[in-house]
Amino acid sequence: MTAIPATLSTTTDHRLPTTVRKAGWIAWALFLAAFAILEGVNHGTGSWLALVAGLIAPDLTFFAAIGAKDPVRQGQLPRQAVPFYNAAHRTWIPLALTLAYALAGPQLPALFTFLLAWMLHIAIDRAAGYGLRTADGFIRA
């Protein structure tokens, strides 16, 4: 039996390099921002308000920690808010809702703009290095 040299790892990291991931998130954010702004221009006040609401809404999950007694350190989210924060910051949720909207065909431009803005919020967070949280409330590596 031969030994595996110390320089070879038995596990592989299948993640893309950080710069490539960030570039992808930035490109996605720019696309979503342009699309959401176009929706605001085409559909008016309701879509503009939905754009603002969609950019803010995912971080309202911080309010789930109101009344939390656990001490937290800098950069840590209280444990009570983590499940809500992670649910609101998963890209596939607004993406699936956008797909359902497109297939269902309702004429609610403000809802569509809200979903675009929600995905934009997530893309901006990811590009800035803020990802999902661990159970302890810290940003996952």
mmCIF file with all atom_site columns, C-alpha atoms in Angstrom:
data_model
loop_
_atom_site.group_PDB
_atom_site.id
_atom_site.type_symbol
_atom_site.label_atom_id
_atom_site.label_alt_id
_atom_site.label_comp_id
_atom_site.label_asym_id
_atom_site.label_entity_id
_atom_site.label_seq_id
_atom_site.pdbx_PDB_ins_code
_atom_site.Cartn_x
_atom_site.Cartn_y
_atom_site.Cartn_z
_atom_site.occupancy
_atom_site.B_iso_or_equiv
_atom_site.pdbx_formal_charge
_atom_site.auth_seq_id
_atom_site.auth_comp_id
_atom_site.auth_asym_id
_atom_site.auth_atom_id
_atom_site.pdbx_PDB_model_num
ATOM 1   C CA . MET A 1 1   ? 0.000   0.000  0.000   1.00 0.00 ? 1   MET A CA 1
ATOM 2   C CA . THR A 1 2   ? 1.398   3.392  -0.951  1.00 0.00 ? 2   THR A CA 1
ATOM 3   C CA . ALA A 1 3   ? 1.075   6.475  1.163   1.00 0.00 ? 3   ALA A CA 1
ATOM 4   C CA . ILE A 1 4   ? -0.538  9.597  -0.203  1.00 0.00 ? 4   ILE A CA 1
ATOM 5   C CA . PRO A 1 5   ? 1.970   12.442 -0.272  1.00 0.00 ? 5   PRO A CA 1
ATOM 6   C CA . ALA A 1 6   ? 1.211   15.264 2.170   1.00 0.00 ? 6   ALA A CA 1
ATOM 7   C CA . THR A 1 7   ? 0.897   17.721 -0.727  1.00 0.00 ? 7   THR A CA 1
ATOM 8   C CA . LEU A 1 8   ? -2.010  15.821 -2.254  1.00 0.00 ? 8   LEU A CA 1
ATOM 9   C CA . SER A 1 9   ? -5.385  16.220 -0.665  1.00 0.00 ? 9   SER A CA 1
ATOM 10  C CA . THR A 1 10  ? -7.922  13.416 -0.640  1.00 0.00 ? 10  THR A CA 1
ATOM 11  C CA . THR A 1 11  ? -10.711 15.992 -0.867  1.00 0.00 ? 11  THR A CA 1
ATOM 12  C CA . THR A 1 12  ? -11.214 18.466 -3.658  1.00 0.00 ? 12  THR A CA 1
ATOM 13  C CA . ASP A 1 13  ? -12.761 21.901 -3.533  1.00 0.00 ? 13  ASP A CA 1
ATOM 14  C CA . HIS A 1 14  ? -15.365 22.131 -6.276  1.00 0.00 ? 14  HIS A CA 1
ATOM 15  C CA . ARG A 1 15  ? -16.057 25.825 -5.715  1.00 0.00 ? 15  ARG A CA 1
ATOM 16  C CA . LEU A 1 16  ? -15.074 28.411 -8.264  1.00 0.00 ? 16  LEU A CA 1
ATOM 17  C CA . PRO A 1 17  ? -12.315 30.838 -7.300  1.00 0.00 ? 17  PRO A CA 1
ATOM 18  C CA . THR A 1 18  ? -13.558 33.809 -5.272  1.00 0.00 ? 18  THR A CA 1
ATOM 19  C CA . THR A 1 19  ? -12.849 36.342 -8.005  1.00 0.00 ? 19  THR A CA 1
ATOM 20  C CA . VAL A 1 20  ? -14.840 34.347 -10.557 1.00 0.00 ? 20  VAL A CA 1
ATOM 21  C CA . ARG A 1 21  ? -17.786 33.971 -8.176  1.00 0.00 ? 21  ARG A CA 1
ATOM 22  C CA . LYS A 1 22  ? -17.738 37.681 -7.317  1.00 0.00 ? 22  LYS A CA 1
ATOM 23  C CA . ALA A 1 23  ? -17.548 38.628 -10.993 1.00 0.00 ? 23  ALA A CA 1
ATOM 24  C CA . GLY A 1 24  ? -20.552 36.420 -11.682 1.00 0.00 ? 24  GLY A CA 1
ATOM 25  C CA . TRP A 1 25  ? -22.544 37.999 -8.852  1.00 0.00 ? 25  TRP A CA 1
ATOM 26  C CA . ILE A 1 26  ? -21.592 41.496 -10.042 1.00 0.00 ? 26  ILE A CA 1
ATOM 27  C CA . ALA A 1 27  ? -22.678 40.697 -13.606 1.00 0.00 ? 27  ALA A CA 1
ATOM 28  C CA . TRP A 1 28  ? -25.957 39.227 -12.330 1.00 0.00 ? 28  TRP A CA 1
ATOM 29  C CA . ALA A 1 29  ? -26.522 42.294 -10.119 1.00 0.00 ? 29  ALA A CA 1
ATOM 30  C CA . LEU A 1 30  ? -25.926 44.672 -13.037 1.00 0.00 ? 30  LEU A CA 1
ATOM 31  C CA . PHE A 1 31  ? -28.372 42.736 -15.211 1.00 0.00 ? 31  PHE A CA 1
ATOM 32  C CA . LEU A 1 32  ? -31.025 42.691 -12.482 1.00 0.00 ? 32  LEU A CA 1
ATOM 33  C CA . ALA A 1 33  ? -30.544 46.394 -11.710 1.00 0.00 ? 33  ALA A CA 1
ATOM 34  C CA . ALA A 1 34  ? -30.950 47.324 -15.370 1.00 0.00 ? 34  ALA A CA 1
ATOM 35  C CA . PHE A 1 35  ? -34.025 45.109 -15.713 1.00 0.00 ? 35  PHE A CA 1
ATOM 36  C CA . ALA A 1 36  ? -35.632 46.457 -12.514 1.00 0.00 ? 36  ALA A CA 1
ATOM 37  C CA . ILE A 1 37  ? -34.955 50.066 -13.538 1.00 0.00 ? 37  ILE A CA 1
ATOM 38  C CA . LEU A 1 38  ? -36.462 49.352 -16.946 1.00 0.00 ? 38  LEU A CA 1
ATOM 39  C CA . GLU A 1 39  ? -39.551 47.980 -15.212 1.00 0.00 ? 39  GLU A CA 1
ATOM 40  C CA . GLY A 1 40  ? -39.763 51.169 -13.121 1.00 0.00 ? 40  GLY A CA 1
ATOM 41  C CA . VAL A 1 41  ? -39.473 53.348 -16.215 1.00 0.00 ? 41  VAL A CA 1
ATOM 42  C CA . ASN A 1 42  ? -42.072 51.304 -18.112 1.00 0.00 ? 42  ASN A CA 1
ATOM 43  C CA . HIS A 1 43  ? -44.623 50.854 -15.318 1.00 0.00 ? 43  HIS A CA 1
ATOM 44  C CA . GLY A 1 44  ? -44.274 53.867 -13.051 1.00 0.00 ? 44  GLY A CA 1
ATOM 45  C CA . THR A 1 45  ? -44.668 54.514 -9.355  1.00 0.00 ? 45  THR A CA 1
ATOM 46  C CA . GLY A 1 46  ? -45.849 51.068 -8.275  1.00 0.00 ? 46  GLY A CA 1
ATOM 47  C CA . SER A 1 47  ? -42.815 49.417 -9.808  1.00 0.00 ? 47  SER A CA 1
ATOM 48  C CA . TRP A 1 48  ? -40.446 51.993 -8.319  1.00 0.00 ? 48  TRP A CA 1
ATOM 49  C CA . LEU A 1 49  ? -41.931 51.373 -4.873  1.00 0.00 ? 49  LEU A CA 1
ATOM 50  C CA . ALA A 1 50  ? -41.670 47.630 -5.430  1.00 0.00 ? 50  ALA A CA 1
ATOM 51  C CA . LEU A 1 51  ? -38.015 48.066 -6.387  1.00 0.00 ? 51  LEU A CA 1
ATOM 52  C CA . VAL A 1 52  ? -37.276 49.839 -3.105  1.00 0.00 ? 52  VAL A CA 1
ATOM 53  C CA . ALA A 1 53  ? -39.308 47.294 -1.122  1.00 0.00 ? 53  ALA A CA 1
ATOM 54  C CA . GLY A 1 54  ? -37.549 44.352 -2.773  1.00 0.00 ? 54  GLY A CA 1
ATOM 55  C CA . LEU A 1 55  ? -34.148 45.804 -1.969  1.00 0.00 ? 55  LEU A CA 1
ATOM 56  C CA . ILE A 1 56  ? -35.064 46.257 1.700   1.00 0.00 ? 56  ILE A CA 1
ATOM 57  C CA . ALA A 1 57  ? -37.341 43.279 2.420   1.00 0.00 ? 57  ALA A CA 1
ATOM 58  C CA . PRO A 1 58  ? -34.739 40.481 2.798   1.00 0.00 ? 58  PRO A CA 1
ATOM 59  C CA . ASP A 1 59  ? -33.005 42.344 5.613   1.00 0.00 ? 59  ASP A CA 1
ATOM 60  C CA . LEU A 1 60  ? -36.251 42.802 7.523   1.00 0.00 ? 60  LEU A CA 1
ATOM 61  C CA . THR A 1 61  ? -35.570 39.277 8.742   1.00 0.00 ? 61  THR A CA 1
ATOM 62  C CA . PHE A 1 62  ? -33.294 40.919 11.327  1.00 0.00 ? 62  PHE A CA 1
ATOM 63  C CA . PHE A 1 63  ? -36.482 41.824 13.190  1.00 0.00 ? 63  PHE A CA 1
ATOM 64  C CA . ALA A 1 64  ? -36.965 38.119 13.944  1.00 0.00 ? 64  ALA A CA 1
ATOM 65  C CA . ALA A 1 65  ? -34.316 38.645 16.617  1.00 0.00 ? 65  ALA A CA 1
ATOM 66  C CA . ILE A 1 66  ? -36.305 41.261 18.528  1.00 0.00 ? 66  ILE A CA 1
ATOM 67  C CA . GLY A 1 67  ? -36.228 40.281 22.165  1.00 0.00 ? 67  GLY A CA 1
ATOM 68  C CA . ALA A 1 68  ? -33.252 37.951 21.735  1.00 0.00 ? 68  ALA A CA 1
ATOM 69  C CA . LYS A 1 69  ? -31.306 37.679 24.970  1.00 0.00 ? 69  LYS A CA 1
ATOM 70  C CA . ASP A 1 70  ? -28.237 35.878 23.625  1.00 0.00 ? 70  ASP A CA 1
ATOM 71  C CA . PRO A 1 71  ? -25.130 38.060 23.456  1.00 0.00 ? 71  PRO A CA 1
ATOM 72  C CA . VAL A 1 72  ? -23.750 38.430 19.928  1.00 0.00 ? 72  VAL A CA 1
ATOM 73  C CA . ARG A 1 73  ? -20.342 39.415 18.659  1.00 0.00 ? 73  ARG A CA 1
ATOM 74  C CA . GLN A 1 74  ? -19.585 41.796 15.816  1.00 0.00 ? 74  GLN A CA 1
ATOM 75  C CA . GLY A 1 75  ? -20.768 40.307 12.521  1.00 0.00 ? 75  GLY A CA 1
ATOM 76  C CA . GLN A 1 76  ? -22.931 37.718 14.250  1.00 0.00 ? 76  GLN A CA 1
ATOM 77  C CA . LEU A 1 77  ? -26.673 37.508 13.681  1.00 0.00 ? 77  LEU A CA 1
ATOM 78  C CA . PRO A 1 78  ? -28.783 36.374 16.657  1.00 0.00 ? 78  PRO A CA 1
ATOM 79  C CA . ARG A 1 79  ? -29.614 32.674 16.380  1.00 0.00 ? 79  ARG A CA 1
ATOM 80  C CA . GLN A 1 80  ? -33.373 33.305 16.306  1.00 0.00 ? 80  GLN A CA 1
ATOM 81  C CA . ALA A 1 81  ? -33.058 35.290 13.061  1.00 0.00 ? 81  ALA A CA 1
ATOM 82  C CA . VAL A 1 82  ? -30.755 32.883 11.197  1.00 0.00 ? 82  VAL A CA 1
ATOM 83  C CA . PRO A 1 83  ? -33.429 30.589 9.663   1.00 0.00 ? 83  PRO A CA 1
ATOM 84  C CA . PHE A 1 84  ? -35.438 33.588 8.446   1.00 0.00 ? 84  PHE A CA 1
ATOM 85  C CA . TYR A 1 85  ? -32.348 35.375 7.149   1.00 0.00 ? 85  TYR A CA 1
ATOM 86  C CA . ASN A 1 86  ? -31.130 32.286 5.290   1.00 0.00 ? 86  ASN A CA 1
ATOM 87  C CA . ALA A 1 87  ? -34.558 31.641 3.751   1.00 0.00 ? 87  ALA A CA 1
ATOM 88  C CA . ALA A 1 88  ? -34.816 35.235 2.505   1.00 0.00 ? 88  ALA A CA 1
ATOM 89  C CA . HIS A 1 89  ? -31.272 35.136 1.111   1.00 0.00 ? 89  HIS A CA 1
ATOM 90  C CA . ARG A 1 90  ? -31.480 31.968 -0.970  1.00 0.00 ? 90  ARG A CA 1
ATOM 91  C CA . THR A 1 91  ? -31.386 32.883 -4.639  1.00 0.00 ? 91  THR A CA 1
ATOM 92  C CA . TRP A 1 92  ? -33.546 30.025 -5.833  1.00 0.00 ? 92  TRP A CA 1
ATOM 93  C CA . ILE A 1 93  ? -36.631 31.245 -3.930  1.00 0.00 ? 93  ILE A CA 1
ATOM 94  C CA . PRO A 1 94  ? -37.176 34.561 -5.778  1.00 0.00 ? 94  PRO A CA 1
ATOM 95  C CA . LEU A 1 95  ? -35.908 32.921 -8.975  1.00 0.00 ? 95  LEU A CA 1
ATOM 96  C CA . ALA A 1 96  ? -38.551 30.162 -8.709  1.00 0.00 ? 96  ALA A CA 1
ATOM 97  C CA . LEU A 1 97  ? -41.236 32.745 -7.884  1.00 0.00 ? 97  LEU A CA 1
ATOM 98  C CA . THR A 1 98  ? -40.186 34.792 -10.918 1.00 0.00 ? 98  THR A CA 1
ATOM 99  C CA . LEU A 1 99  ? -40.431 31.707 -13.110 1.00 0.00 ? 99  LEU A CA 1
ATOM 100 C CA . ALA A 1 100 ? -43.882 30.915 -11.664 1.00 0.00 ? 100 ALA A CA 1
ATOM 101 C CA . TYR A 1 101 ? -44.920 34.520 -12.323 1.00 0.00 ? 101 TYR A CA 1
ATOM 102 C CA . ALA A 1 102 ? -43.723 34.273 -15.935 1.00 0.00 ? 102 ALA A CA 1
ATOM 103 C CA . LEU A 1 103 ? -45.553 30.979 -16.508 1.00 0.00 ? 103 LEU A CA 1
ATOM 104 C CA . ALA A 1 104 ? -48.769 32.040 -14.759 1.00 0.00 ? 104 ALA A CA 1
ATOM 105 C CA . GLY A 1 105 ? -48.945 35.245 -16.735 1.00 0.00 ? 105 GLY A CA 1
ATOM 106 C CA . PRO A 1 106 ? -50.546 37.694 -14.269 1.00 0.00 ? 106 PRO A CA 1
ATOM 107 C CA . GLN A 1 107 ? -50.239 41.342 -15.209 1.00 0.00 ? 107 GLN A CA 1
ATOM 108 C CA . LEU A 1 108 ? -48.684 42.619 -11.982 1.00 0.00 ? 108 LEU A CA 1
ATOM 109 C CA . PRO A 1 109 ? -45.546 44.547 -12.972 1.00 0.00 ? 109 PRO A CA 1
ATOM 110 C CA . ALA A 1 110 ? -44.925 45.656 -9.380  1.00 0.00 ? 110 ALA A CA 1
ATOM 111 C CA . LEU A 1 111 ? -44.747 42.014 -8.231  1.00 0.00 ? 111 LEU A CA 1
ATOM 112 C CA . PHE A 1 112 ? -42.283 41.198 -11.002 1.00 0.00 ? 112 PHE A CA 1
ATOM 113 C CA . THR A 1 113 ? -40.164 44.232 -10.093 1.00 0.00 ? 113 THR A CA 1
ATOM 114 C CA . PHE A 1 114 ? -40.243 43.213 -6.416  1.00 0.00 ? 114 PHE A CA 1
ATOM 115 C CA . LEU A 1 115 ? -38.923 39.756 -7.324  1.00 0.00 ? 115 LEU A CA 1
ATOM 116 C CA . LEU A 1 116 ? -36.169 41.267 -9.484  1.00 0.00 ? 116 LEU A CA 1
ATOM 117 C CA . ALA A 1 117 ? -35.194 43.592 -6.628  1.00 0.00 ? 117 ALA A CA 1
ATOM 118 C CA . TRP A 1 118 ? -35.163 40.690 -4.159  1.00 0.00 ? 118 TRP A CA 1
ATOM 119 C CA . MET A 1 119 ? -32.723 38.818 -6.392  1.00 0.00 ? 119 MET A CA 1
ATOM 120 C CA . LEU A 1 120 ? -30.738 42.049 -6.821  1.00 0.00 ? 120 LEU A CA 1
ATOM 121 C CA . HIS A 1 121 ? -30.430 42.380 -3.043  1.00 0.00 ? 121 HIS A CA 1
ATOM 122 C CA . ILE A 1 122 ? -29.053 38.843 -2.812  1.00 0.00 ? 122 ILE A CA 1
ATOM 123 C CA . ALA A 1 123 ? -26.634 39.431 -5.702  1.00 0.00 ? 123 ALA A CA 1
ATOM 124 C CA . ILE A 1 124 ? -25.324 42.632 -4.093  1.00 0.00 ? 124 ILE A CA 1
ATOM 125 C CA . ASP A 1 125 ? -24.862 40.815 -0.769  1.00 0.00 ? 125 ASP A CA 1
ATOM 126 C CA . ARG A 1 126 ? -22.972 37.961 -2.428  1.00 0.00 ? 126 ARG A CA 1
ATOM 127 C CA . ALA A 1 127 ? -20.772 40.323 -4.442  1.00 0.00 ? 127 ALA A CA 1
ATOM 128 C CA . ALA A 1 128 ? -19.943 42.170 -1.213  1.00 0.00 ? 128 ALA A CA 1
ATOM 129 C CA . GLY A 1 129 ? -19.014 38.905 0.508   1.00 0.00 ? 129 GLY A CA 1
ATOM 130 C CA . TYR A 1 130 ? -22.152 38.399 2.593   1.00 0.00 ? 130 TYR A CA 1
ATOM 131 C CA . GLY A 1 131 ? -23.473 34.900 2.230   1.00 0.00 ? 131 GLY A CA 1
ATOM 132 C CA . LEU A 1 132 ? -25.773 32.642 4.159   1.00 0.00 ? 132 LEU A CA 1
ATOM 133 C CA . ARG A 1 133 ? -25.272 32.284 7.907   1.00 0.00 ? 133 ARG A CA 1
ATOM 134 C CA . THR A 1 134 ? -24.187 29.357 10.048  1.00 0.00 ? 134 THR A CA 1
ATOM 135 C CA . ALA A 1 135 ? -26.472 28.176 12.859  1.00 0.00 ? 135 ALA A CA 1
ATOM 136 C CA . ASP A 1 136 ? -24.395 30.369 15.185  1.00 0.00 ? 136 ASP A CA 1
ATOM 137 C CA . GLY A 1 137 ? -25.151 33.448 13.065  1.00 0.00 ? 137 GLY A CA 1
ATOM 138 C CA . PHE A 1 138 ? -21.795 34.003 11.389  1.00 0.00 ? 138 PHE A CA 1
ATOM 139 C CA . ILE A 1 139 ? -21.291 34.314 7.618   1.00 0.00 ? 139 ILE A CA 1
ATOM 140 C CA . ARG A 1 140 ? -20.518 30.938 6.073   1.00 0.00 ? 140 ARG A CA 1
ATOM 141 C CA . ALA A 1 141 ? -17.047 30.592 4.617   1.00 0.00 ? 141 ALA A CA 1
#
